[in-house]
PDB file of C-alpha atoms in Angstrom:
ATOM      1  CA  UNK A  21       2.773  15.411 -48.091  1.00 33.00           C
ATOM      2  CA  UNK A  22       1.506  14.581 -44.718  1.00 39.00           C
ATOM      3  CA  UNK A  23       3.694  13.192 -41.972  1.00 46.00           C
ATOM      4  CA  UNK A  24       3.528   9.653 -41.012  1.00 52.00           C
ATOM      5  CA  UNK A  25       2.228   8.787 -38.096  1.00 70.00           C
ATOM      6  CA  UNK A  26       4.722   7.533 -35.543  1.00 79.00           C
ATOM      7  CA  UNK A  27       3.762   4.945 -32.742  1.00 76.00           C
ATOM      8  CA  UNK A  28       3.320   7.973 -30.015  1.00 74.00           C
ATOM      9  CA  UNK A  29       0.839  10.174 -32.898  1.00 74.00           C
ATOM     10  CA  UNK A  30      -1.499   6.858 -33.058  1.00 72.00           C
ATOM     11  CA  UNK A  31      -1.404   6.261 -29.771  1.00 70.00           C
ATOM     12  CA  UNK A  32      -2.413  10.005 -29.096  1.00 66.00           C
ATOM     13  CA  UNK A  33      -5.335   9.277 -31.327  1.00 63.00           C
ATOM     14  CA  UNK A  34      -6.979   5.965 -29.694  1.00 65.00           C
ATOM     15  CA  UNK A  35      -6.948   7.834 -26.383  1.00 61.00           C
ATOM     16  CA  UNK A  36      -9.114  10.702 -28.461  1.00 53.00           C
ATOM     17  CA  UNK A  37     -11.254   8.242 -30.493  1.00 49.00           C
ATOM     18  CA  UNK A  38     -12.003   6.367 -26.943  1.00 46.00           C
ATOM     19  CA  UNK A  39     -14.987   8.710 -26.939  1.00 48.00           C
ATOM     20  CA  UNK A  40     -16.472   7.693 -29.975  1.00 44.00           C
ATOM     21  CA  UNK A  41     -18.005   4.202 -31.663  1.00 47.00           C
ATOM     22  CA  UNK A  42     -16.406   2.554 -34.529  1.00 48.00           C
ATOM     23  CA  UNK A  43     -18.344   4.066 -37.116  1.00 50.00           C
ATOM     24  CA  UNK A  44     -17.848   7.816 -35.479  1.00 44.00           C
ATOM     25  CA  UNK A  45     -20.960   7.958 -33.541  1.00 47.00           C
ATOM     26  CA  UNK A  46     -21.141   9.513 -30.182  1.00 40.00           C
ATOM     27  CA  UNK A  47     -20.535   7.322 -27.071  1.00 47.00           C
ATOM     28  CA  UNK A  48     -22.198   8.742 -24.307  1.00 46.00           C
ATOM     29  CA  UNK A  49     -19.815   7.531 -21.846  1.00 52.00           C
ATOM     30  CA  UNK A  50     -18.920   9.898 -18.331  1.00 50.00           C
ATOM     31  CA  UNK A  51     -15.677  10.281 -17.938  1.00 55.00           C
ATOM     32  CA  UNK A  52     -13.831  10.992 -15.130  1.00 47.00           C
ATOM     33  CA  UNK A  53     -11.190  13.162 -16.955  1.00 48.00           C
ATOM     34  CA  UNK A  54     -11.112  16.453 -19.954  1.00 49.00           C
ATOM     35  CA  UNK A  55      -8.533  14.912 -22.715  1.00 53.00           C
ATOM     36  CA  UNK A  56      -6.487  18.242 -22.442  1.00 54.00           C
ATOM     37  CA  UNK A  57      -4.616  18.058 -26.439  1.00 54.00           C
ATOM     38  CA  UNK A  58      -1.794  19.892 -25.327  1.00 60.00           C
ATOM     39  CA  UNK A  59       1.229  20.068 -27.942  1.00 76.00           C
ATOM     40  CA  UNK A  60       3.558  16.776 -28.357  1.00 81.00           C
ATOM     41  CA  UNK A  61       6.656  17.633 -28.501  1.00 86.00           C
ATOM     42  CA  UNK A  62       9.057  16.170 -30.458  1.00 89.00           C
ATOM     43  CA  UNK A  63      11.457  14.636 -28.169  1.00 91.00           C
ATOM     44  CA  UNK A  64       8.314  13.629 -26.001  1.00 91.00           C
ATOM     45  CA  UNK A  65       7.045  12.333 -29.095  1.00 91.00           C
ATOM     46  CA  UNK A  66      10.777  10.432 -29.255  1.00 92.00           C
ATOM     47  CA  UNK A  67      11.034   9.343 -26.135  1.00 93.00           C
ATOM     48  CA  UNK A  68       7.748   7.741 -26.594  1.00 93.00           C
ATOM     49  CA  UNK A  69       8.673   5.924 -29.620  1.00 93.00           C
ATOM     50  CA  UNK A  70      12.124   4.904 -28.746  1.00 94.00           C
ATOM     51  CA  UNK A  71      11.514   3.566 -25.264  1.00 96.00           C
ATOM     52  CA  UNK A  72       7.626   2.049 -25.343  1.00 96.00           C
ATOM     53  CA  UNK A  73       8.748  -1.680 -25.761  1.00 95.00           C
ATOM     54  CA  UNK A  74      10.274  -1.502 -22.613  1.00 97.00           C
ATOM     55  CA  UNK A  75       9.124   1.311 -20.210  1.00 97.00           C
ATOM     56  CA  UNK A  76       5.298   1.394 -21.667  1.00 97.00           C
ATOM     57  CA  UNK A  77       2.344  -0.963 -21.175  1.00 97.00           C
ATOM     58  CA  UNK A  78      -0.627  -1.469 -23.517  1.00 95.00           C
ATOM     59  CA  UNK A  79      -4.317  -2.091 -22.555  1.00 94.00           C
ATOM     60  CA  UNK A  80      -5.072  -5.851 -22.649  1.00 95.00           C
ATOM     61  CA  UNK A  81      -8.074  -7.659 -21.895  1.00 95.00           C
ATOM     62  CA  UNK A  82      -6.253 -10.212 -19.213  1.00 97.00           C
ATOM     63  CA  UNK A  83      -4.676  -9.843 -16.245  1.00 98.00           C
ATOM     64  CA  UNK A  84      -1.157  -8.048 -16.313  1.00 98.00           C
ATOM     65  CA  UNK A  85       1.504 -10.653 -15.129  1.00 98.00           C
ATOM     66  CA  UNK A  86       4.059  -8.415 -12.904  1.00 98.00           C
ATOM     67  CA  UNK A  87       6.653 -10.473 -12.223  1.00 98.00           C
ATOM     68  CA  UNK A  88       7.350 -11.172 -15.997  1.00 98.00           C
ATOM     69  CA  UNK A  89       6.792  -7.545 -16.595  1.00 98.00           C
ATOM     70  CA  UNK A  90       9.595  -6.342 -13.686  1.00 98.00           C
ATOM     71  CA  UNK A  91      11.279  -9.232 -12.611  1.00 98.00           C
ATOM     72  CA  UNK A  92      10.727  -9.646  -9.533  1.00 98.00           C
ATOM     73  CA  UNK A  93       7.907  -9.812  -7.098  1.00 97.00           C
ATOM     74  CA  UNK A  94       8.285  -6.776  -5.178  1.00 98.00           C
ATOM     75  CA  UNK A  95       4.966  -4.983  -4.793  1.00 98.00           C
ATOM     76  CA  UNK A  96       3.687  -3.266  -7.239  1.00 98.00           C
ATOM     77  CA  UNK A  97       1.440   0.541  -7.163  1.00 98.00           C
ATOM     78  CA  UNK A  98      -0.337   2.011  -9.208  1.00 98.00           C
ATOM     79  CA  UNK A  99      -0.731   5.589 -10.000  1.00 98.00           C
ATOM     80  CA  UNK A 100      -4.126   7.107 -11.672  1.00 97.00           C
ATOM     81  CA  UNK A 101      -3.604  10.714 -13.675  1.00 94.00           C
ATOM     82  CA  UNK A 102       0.337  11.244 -12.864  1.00 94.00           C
ATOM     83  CA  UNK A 103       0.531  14.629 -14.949  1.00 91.00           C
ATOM     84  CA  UNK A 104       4.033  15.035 -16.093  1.00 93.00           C
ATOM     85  CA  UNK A 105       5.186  12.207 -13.672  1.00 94.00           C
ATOM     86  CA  UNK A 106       8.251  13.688 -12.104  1.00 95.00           C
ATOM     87  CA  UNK A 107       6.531  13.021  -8.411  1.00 95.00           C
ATOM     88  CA  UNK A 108       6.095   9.642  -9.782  1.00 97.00           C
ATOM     89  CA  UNK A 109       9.673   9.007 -11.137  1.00 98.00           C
ATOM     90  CA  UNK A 110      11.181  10.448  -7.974  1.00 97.00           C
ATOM     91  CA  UNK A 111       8.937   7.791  -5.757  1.00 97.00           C
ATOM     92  CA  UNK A 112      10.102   5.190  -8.125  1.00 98.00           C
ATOM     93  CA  UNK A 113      13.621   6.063  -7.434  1.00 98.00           C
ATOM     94  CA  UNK A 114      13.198   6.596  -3.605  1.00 97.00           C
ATOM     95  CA  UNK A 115      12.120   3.023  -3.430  1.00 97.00           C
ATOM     96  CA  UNK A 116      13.615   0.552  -5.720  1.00 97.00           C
ATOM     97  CA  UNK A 117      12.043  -2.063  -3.499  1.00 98.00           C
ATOM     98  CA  UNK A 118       8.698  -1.407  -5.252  1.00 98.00           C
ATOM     99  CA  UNK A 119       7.310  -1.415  -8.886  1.00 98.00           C
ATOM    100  CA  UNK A 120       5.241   1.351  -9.817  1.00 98.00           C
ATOM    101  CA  UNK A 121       2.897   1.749 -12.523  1.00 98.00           C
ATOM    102  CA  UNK A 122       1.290   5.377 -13.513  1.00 98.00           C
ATOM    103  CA  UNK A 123      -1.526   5.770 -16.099  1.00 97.00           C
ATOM    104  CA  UNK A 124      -1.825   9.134 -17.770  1.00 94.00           C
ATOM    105  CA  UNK A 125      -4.246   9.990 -20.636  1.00 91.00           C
ATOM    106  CA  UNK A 126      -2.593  13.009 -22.273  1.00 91.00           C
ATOM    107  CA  UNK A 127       0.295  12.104 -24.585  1.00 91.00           C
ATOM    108  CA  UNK A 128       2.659  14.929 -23.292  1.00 93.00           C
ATOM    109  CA  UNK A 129       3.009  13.782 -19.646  1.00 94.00           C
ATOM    110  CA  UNK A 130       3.303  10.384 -20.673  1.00 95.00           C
ATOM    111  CA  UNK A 131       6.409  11.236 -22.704  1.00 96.00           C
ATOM    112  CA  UNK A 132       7.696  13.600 -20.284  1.00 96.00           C
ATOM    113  CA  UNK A 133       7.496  10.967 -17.863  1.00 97.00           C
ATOM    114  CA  UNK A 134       9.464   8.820 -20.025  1.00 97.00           C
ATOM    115  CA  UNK A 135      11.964  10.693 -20.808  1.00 97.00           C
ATOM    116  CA  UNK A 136      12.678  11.863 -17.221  1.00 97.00           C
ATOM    117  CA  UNK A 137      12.918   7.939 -15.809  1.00 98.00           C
ATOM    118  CA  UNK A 138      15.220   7.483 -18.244  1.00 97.00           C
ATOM    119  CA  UNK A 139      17.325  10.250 -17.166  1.00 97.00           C
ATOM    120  CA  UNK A 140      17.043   9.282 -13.624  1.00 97.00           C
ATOM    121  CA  UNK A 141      17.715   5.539 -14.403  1.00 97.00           C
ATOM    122  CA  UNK A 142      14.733   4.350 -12.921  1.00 98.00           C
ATOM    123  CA  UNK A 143      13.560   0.670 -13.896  1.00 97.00           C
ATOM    124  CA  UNK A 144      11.190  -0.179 -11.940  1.00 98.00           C
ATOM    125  CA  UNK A 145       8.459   1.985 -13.354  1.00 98.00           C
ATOM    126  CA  UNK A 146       6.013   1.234 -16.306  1.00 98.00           C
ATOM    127  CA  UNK A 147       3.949   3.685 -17.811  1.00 98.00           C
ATOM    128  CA  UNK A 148       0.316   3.346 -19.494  1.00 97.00           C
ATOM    129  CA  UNK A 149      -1.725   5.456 -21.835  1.00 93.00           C
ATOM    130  CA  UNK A 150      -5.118   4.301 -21.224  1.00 92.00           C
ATOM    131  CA  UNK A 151      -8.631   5.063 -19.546  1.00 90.00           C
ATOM    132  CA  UNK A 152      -7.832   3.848 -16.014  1.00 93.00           C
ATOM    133  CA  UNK A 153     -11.323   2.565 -15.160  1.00 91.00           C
ATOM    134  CA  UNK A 154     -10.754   0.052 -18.145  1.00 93.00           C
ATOM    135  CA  UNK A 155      -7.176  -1.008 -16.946  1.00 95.00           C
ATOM    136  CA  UNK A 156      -8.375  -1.800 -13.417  1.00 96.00           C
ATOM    137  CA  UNK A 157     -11.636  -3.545 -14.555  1.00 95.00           C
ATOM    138  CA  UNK A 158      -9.392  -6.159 -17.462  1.00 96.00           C
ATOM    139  CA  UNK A 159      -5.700  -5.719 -16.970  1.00 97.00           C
ATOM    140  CA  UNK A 160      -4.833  -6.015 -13.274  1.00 98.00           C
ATOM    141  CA  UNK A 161      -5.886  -9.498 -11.462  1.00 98.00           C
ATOM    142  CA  UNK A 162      -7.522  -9.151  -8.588  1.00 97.00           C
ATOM    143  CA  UNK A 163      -5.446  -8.853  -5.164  1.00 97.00           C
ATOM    144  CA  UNK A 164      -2.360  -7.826  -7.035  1.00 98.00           C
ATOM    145  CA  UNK A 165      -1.559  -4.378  -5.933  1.00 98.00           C
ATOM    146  CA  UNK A 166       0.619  -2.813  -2.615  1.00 98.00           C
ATOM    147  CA  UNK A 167      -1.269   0.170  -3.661  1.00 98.00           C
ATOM    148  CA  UNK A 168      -2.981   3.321  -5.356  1.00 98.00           C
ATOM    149  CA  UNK A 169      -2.208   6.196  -5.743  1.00 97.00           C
ATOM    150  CA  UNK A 170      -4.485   9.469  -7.035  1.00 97.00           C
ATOM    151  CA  UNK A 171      -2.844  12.960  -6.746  1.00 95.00           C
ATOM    152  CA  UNK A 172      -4.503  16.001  -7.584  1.00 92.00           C
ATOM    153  CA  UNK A 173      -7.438  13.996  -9.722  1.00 90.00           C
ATOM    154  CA  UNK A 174      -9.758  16.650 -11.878  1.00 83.00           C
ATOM    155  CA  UNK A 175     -12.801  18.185  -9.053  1.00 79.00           C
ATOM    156  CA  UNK A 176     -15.019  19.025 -11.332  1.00 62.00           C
ATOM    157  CA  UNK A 177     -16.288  22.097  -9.233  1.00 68.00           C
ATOM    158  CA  UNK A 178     -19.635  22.294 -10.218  1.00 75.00           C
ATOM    159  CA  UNK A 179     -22.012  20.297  -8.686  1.00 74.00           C
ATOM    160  CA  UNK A 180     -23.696  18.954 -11.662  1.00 78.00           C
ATOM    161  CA  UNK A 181     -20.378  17.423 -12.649  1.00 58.00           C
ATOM    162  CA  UNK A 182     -19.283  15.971  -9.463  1.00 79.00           C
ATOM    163  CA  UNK A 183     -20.942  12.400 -10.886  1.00 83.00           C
ATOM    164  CA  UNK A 184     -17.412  12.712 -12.749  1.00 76.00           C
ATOM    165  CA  UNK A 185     -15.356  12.647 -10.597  1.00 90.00           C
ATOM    166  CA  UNK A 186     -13.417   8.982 -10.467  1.00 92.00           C
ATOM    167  CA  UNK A 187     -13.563   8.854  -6.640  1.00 93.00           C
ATOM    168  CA  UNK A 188     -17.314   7.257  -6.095  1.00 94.00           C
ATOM    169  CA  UNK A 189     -18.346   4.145  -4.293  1.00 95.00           C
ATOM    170  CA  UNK A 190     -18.133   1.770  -7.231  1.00 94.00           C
ATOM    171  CA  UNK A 191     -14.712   3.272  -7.967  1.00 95.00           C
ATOM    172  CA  UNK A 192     -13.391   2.745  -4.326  1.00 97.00           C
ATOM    173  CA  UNK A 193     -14.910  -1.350  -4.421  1.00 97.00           C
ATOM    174  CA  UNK A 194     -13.408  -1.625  -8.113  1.00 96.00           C
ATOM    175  CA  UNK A 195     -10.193  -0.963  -6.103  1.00 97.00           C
ATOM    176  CA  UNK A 196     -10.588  -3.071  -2.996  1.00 97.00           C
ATOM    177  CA  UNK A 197     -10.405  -6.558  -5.075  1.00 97.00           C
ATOM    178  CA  UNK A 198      -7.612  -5.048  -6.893  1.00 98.00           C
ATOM    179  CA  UNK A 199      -5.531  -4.030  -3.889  1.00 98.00           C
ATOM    180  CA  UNK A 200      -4.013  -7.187  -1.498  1.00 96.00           C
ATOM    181  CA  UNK A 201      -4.044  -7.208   1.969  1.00 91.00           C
ATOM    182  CA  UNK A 202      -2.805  -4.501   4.007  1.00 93.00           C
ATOM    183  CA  UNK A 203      -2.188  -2.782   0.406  1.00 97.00           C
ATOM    184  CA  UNK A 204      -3.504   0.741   0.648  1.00 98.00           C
ATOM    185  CA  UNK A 205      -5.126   4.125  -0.974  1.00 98.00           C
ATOM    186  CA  UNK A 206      -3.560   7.347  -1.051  1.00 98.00           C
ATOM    187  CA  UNK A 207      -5.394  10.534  -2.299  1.00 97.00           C
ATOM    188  CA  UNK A 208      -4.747  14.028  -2.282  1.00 95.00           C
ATOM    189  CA  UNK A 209      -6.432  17.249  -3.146  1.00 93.00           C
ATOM    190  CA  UNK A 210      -5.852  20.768  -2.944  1.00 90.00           C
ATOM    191  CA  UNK A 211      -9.465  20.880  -3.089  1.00 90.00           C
ATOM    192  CA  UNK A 212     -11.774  20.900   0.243  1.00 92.00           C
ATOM    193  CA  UNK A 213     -14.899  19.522  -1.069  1.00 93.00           C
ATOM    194  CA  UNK A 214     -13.276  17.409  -2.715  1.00 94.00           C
ATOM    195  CA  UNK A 215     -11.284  16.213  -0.215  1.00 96.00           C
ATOM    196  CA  UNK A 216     -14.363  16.199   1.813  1.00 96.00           C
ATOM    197  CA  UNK A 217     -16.261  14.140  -1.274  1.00 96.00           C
ATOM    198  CA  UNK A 218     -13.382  11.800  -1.149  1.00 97.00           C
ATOM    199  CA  UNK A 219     -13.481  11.499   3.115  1.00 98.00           C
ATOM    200  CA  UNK A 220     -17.373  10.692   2.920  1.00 97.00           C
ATOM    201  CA  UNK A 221     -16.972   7.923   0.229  1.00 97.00           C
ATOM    202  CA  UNK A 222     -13.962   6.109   2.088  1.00 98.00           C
ATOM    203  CA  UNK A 223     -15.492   6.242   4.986  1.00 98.00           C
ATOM    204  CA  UNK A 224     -18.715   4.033   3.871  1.00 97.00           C
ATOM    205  CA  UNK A 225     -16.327   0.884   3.615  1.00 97.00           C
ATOM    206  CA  UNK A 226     -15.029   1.428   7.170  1.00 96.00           C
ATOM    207  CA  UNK A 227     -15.709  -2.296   7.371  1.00 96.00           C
ATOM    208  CA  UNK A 228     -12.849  -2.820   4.544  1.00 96.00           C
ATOM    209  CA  UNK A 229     -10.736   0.145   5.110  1.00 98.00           C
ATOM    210  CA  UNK A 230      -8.701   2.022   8.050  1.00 97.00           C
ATOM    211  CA  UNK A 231      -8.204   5.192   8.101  1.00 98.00           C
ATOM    212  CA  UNK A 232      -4.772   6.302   9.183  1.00 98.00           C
ATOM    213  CA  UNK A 233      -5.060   9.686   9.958  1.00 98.00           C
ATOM    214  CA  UNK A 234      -5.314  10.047  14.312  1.00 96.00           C
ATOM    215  CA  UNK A 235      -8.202  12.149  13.887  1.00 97.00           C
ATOM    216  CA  UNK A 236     -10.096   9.929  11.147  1.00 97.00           C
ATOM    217  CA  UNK A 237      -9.729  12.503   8.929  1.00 98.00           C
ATOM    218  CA  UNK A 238      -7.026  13.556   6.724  1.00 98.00           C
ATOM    219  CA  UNK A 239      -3.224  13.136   7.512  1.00 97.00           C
ATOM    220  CA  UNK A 240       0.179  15.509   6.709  1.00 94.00           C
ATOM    221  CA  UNK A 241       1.801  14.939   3.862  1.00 93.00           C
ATOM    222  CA  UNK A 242       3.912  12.182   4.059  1.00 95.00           C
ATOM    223  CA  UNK A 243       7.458  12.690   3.381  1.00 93.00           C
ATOM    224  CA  UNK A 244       7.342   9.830   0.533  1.00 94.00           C
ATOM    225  CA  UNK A 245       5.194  11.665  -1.629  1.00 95.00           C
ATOM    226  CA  UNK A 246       7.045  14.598  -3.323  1.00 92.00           C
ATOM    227  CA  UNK A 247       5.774  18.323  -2.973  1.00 87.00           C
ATOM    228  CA  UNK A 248       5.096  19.374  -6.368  1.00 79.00           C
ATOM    229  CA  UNK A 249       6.090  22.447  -7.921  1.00 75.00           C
ATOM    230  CA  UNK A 250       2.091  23.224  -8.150  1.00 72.00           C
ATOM    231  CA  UNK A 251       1.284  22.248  -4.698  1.00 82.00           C
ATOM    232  CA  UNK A 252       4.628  24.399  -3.421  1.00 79.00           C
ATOM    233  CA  UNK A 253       3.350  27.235  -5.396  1.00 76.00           C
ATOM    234  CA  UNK A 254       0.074  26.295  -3.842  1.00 71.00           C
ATOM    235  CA  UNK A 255       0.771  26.616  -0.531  1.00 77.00           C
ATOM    236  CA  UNK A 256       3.162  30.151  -1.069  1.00 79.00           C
ATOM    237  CA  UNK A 257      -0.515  31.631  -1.685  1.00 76.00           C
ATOM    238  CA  UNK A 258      -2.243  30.173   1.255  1.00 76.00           C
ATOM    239  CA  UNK A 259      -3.883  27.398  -0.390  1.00 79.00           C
ATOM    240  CA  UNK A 260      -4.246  24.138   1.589  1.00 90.00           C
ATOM    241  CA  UNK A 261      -4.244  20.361   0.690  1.00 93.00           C
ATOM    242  CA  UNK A 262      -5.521  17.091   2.125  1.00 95.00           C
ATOM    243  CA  UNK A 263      -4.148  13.984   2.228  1.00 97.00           C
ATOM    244  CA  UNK A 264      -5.942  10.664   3.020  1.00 98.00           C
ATOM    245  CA  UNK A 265      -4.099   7.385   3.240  1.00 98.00           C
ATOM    246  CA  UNK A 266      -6.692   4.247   4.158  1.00 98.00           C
ATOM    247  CA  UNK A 267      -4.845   0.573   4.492  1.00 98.00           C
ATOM    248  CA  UNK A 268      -7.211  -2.615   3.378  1.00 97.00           C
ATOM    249  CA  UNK A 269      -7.830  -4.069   6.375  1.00 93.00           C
ATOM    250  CA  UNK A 270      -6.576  -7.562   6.648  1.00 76.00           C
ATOM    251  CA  UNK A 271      -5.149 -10.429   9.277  1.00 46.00           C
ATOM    252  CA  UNK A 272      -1.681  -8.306  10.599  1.00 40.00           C
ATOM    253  CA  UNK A 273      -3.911  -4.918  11.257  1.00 35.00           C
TER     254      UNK A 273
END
């Protein structure tokens, strides 16, 4: 007999079918991601199912309204492709005076995620299993963010494929009306042409955006993003990593 589906199986299969039509045709759509199926395990599985009504978010075709979803009306940043999410728990924790929201396709991070706020006690984080392009376009009002955040996004090496990758002009003005003033964009890459891709695209709303960094390039990594255990490992071999933190420009610049 087969196993009922549980809330985290059926959400693990909308984020699959979001490639397809209704009747199971085709959808031609470029994505900026590769849904990686990895294994759900059963206490991610759990964790997902036990704690979505309060820790996870679903897509909705209105704005989000933050302060009923955290209580408050502390800023709020959101996080594209957080991976297994312990950078993003541990920022969450660091600063309880901010809400933070990460989005994550792939079933297995999002309950690993989960299930490691909850054993760090964090509450100020929200999780969301959902094409980010979508969330930004319907679910997030305009002006409403402190900031975004995009570690270590796919680079699609080839050069055919580099129309996938998610950080392109229309991505970067999608963002602008969602972030408020002085809110800003942080990217990083252990990737040099993409980090160079990402540099050239920023730089073409100069008009919107500072750049931080003192030689209008790339900056160090800030203390208040965590070193990952892949970037650590990273660097051990030699391999290097950019950074790139623009602020909105606004009135108090």
């Amino acid at each position: 007999m087969e196993q009922q589906k549980t809330f985290a199986d059926q959400k693990r299969k909308t984020v699959e079918r979001a490639e397809f039509t209704a009747d199971g045709r085709y959808l031609r759509k470029v994505r900026s991601f590769v849904l990686r199926t990895g294994r759900l395990s059963d206490y991610q599985r759990d964790m997902m199912n036990d704690n979505w009504a309060t820790m996870g978010l679903d897509y909705q075709n209105q704005p989000f309204d933050f302060k009923a979803i955290f209580g408050n009306d502390n800023p709020v940043i959101l996080e594209i492709g957080f991976g297994m999410g312990r950078s993003l728990v541990e920022m969450a924790e660091q600063n309880p005076d901010r809400n933070y929201i990460g989005i994550e396709v792939h079933t297995p991070g999002v309950g690993a995620c989960i299930a490691y706020a909850k054993e760090k006690g964090v509450k100020n984080l929200r999780v969301i299993c959902h094409d980010a392009t979508e969330i930004l376009r319907d679910s997030v009002a305009n002006g409403s963010l402190g900031g975004l955040q995009l570690y270590f996004p796919d680079p699609w090496q080839k050069a055919k494929h580099h129309k996938r990758r998610i950080v392109q002009p229309a991505f970067i003005t999608q963002v602008l009306e969602k972030l408020g003033e002085n809110g800003f964009i942080h990217f990083a890459t252990d990737w040099q042409n993409y980090a160079e891709h990402m540099l050239e695209v920023l730089q073409q709303f100069a008009d919107k955006l500072h750049n931080t960094s003192p030689t209008n390039d790339y900056i160090l990594r800030p203390d208040f993003r965590p070193l990952t255990k892949f970037e650590e490992r990273g660097q051990k071999l030699g391999h290097g990593v950019w950074d790139l933190y623009f602020i909105r420009k606004g009135e108090t610049l």
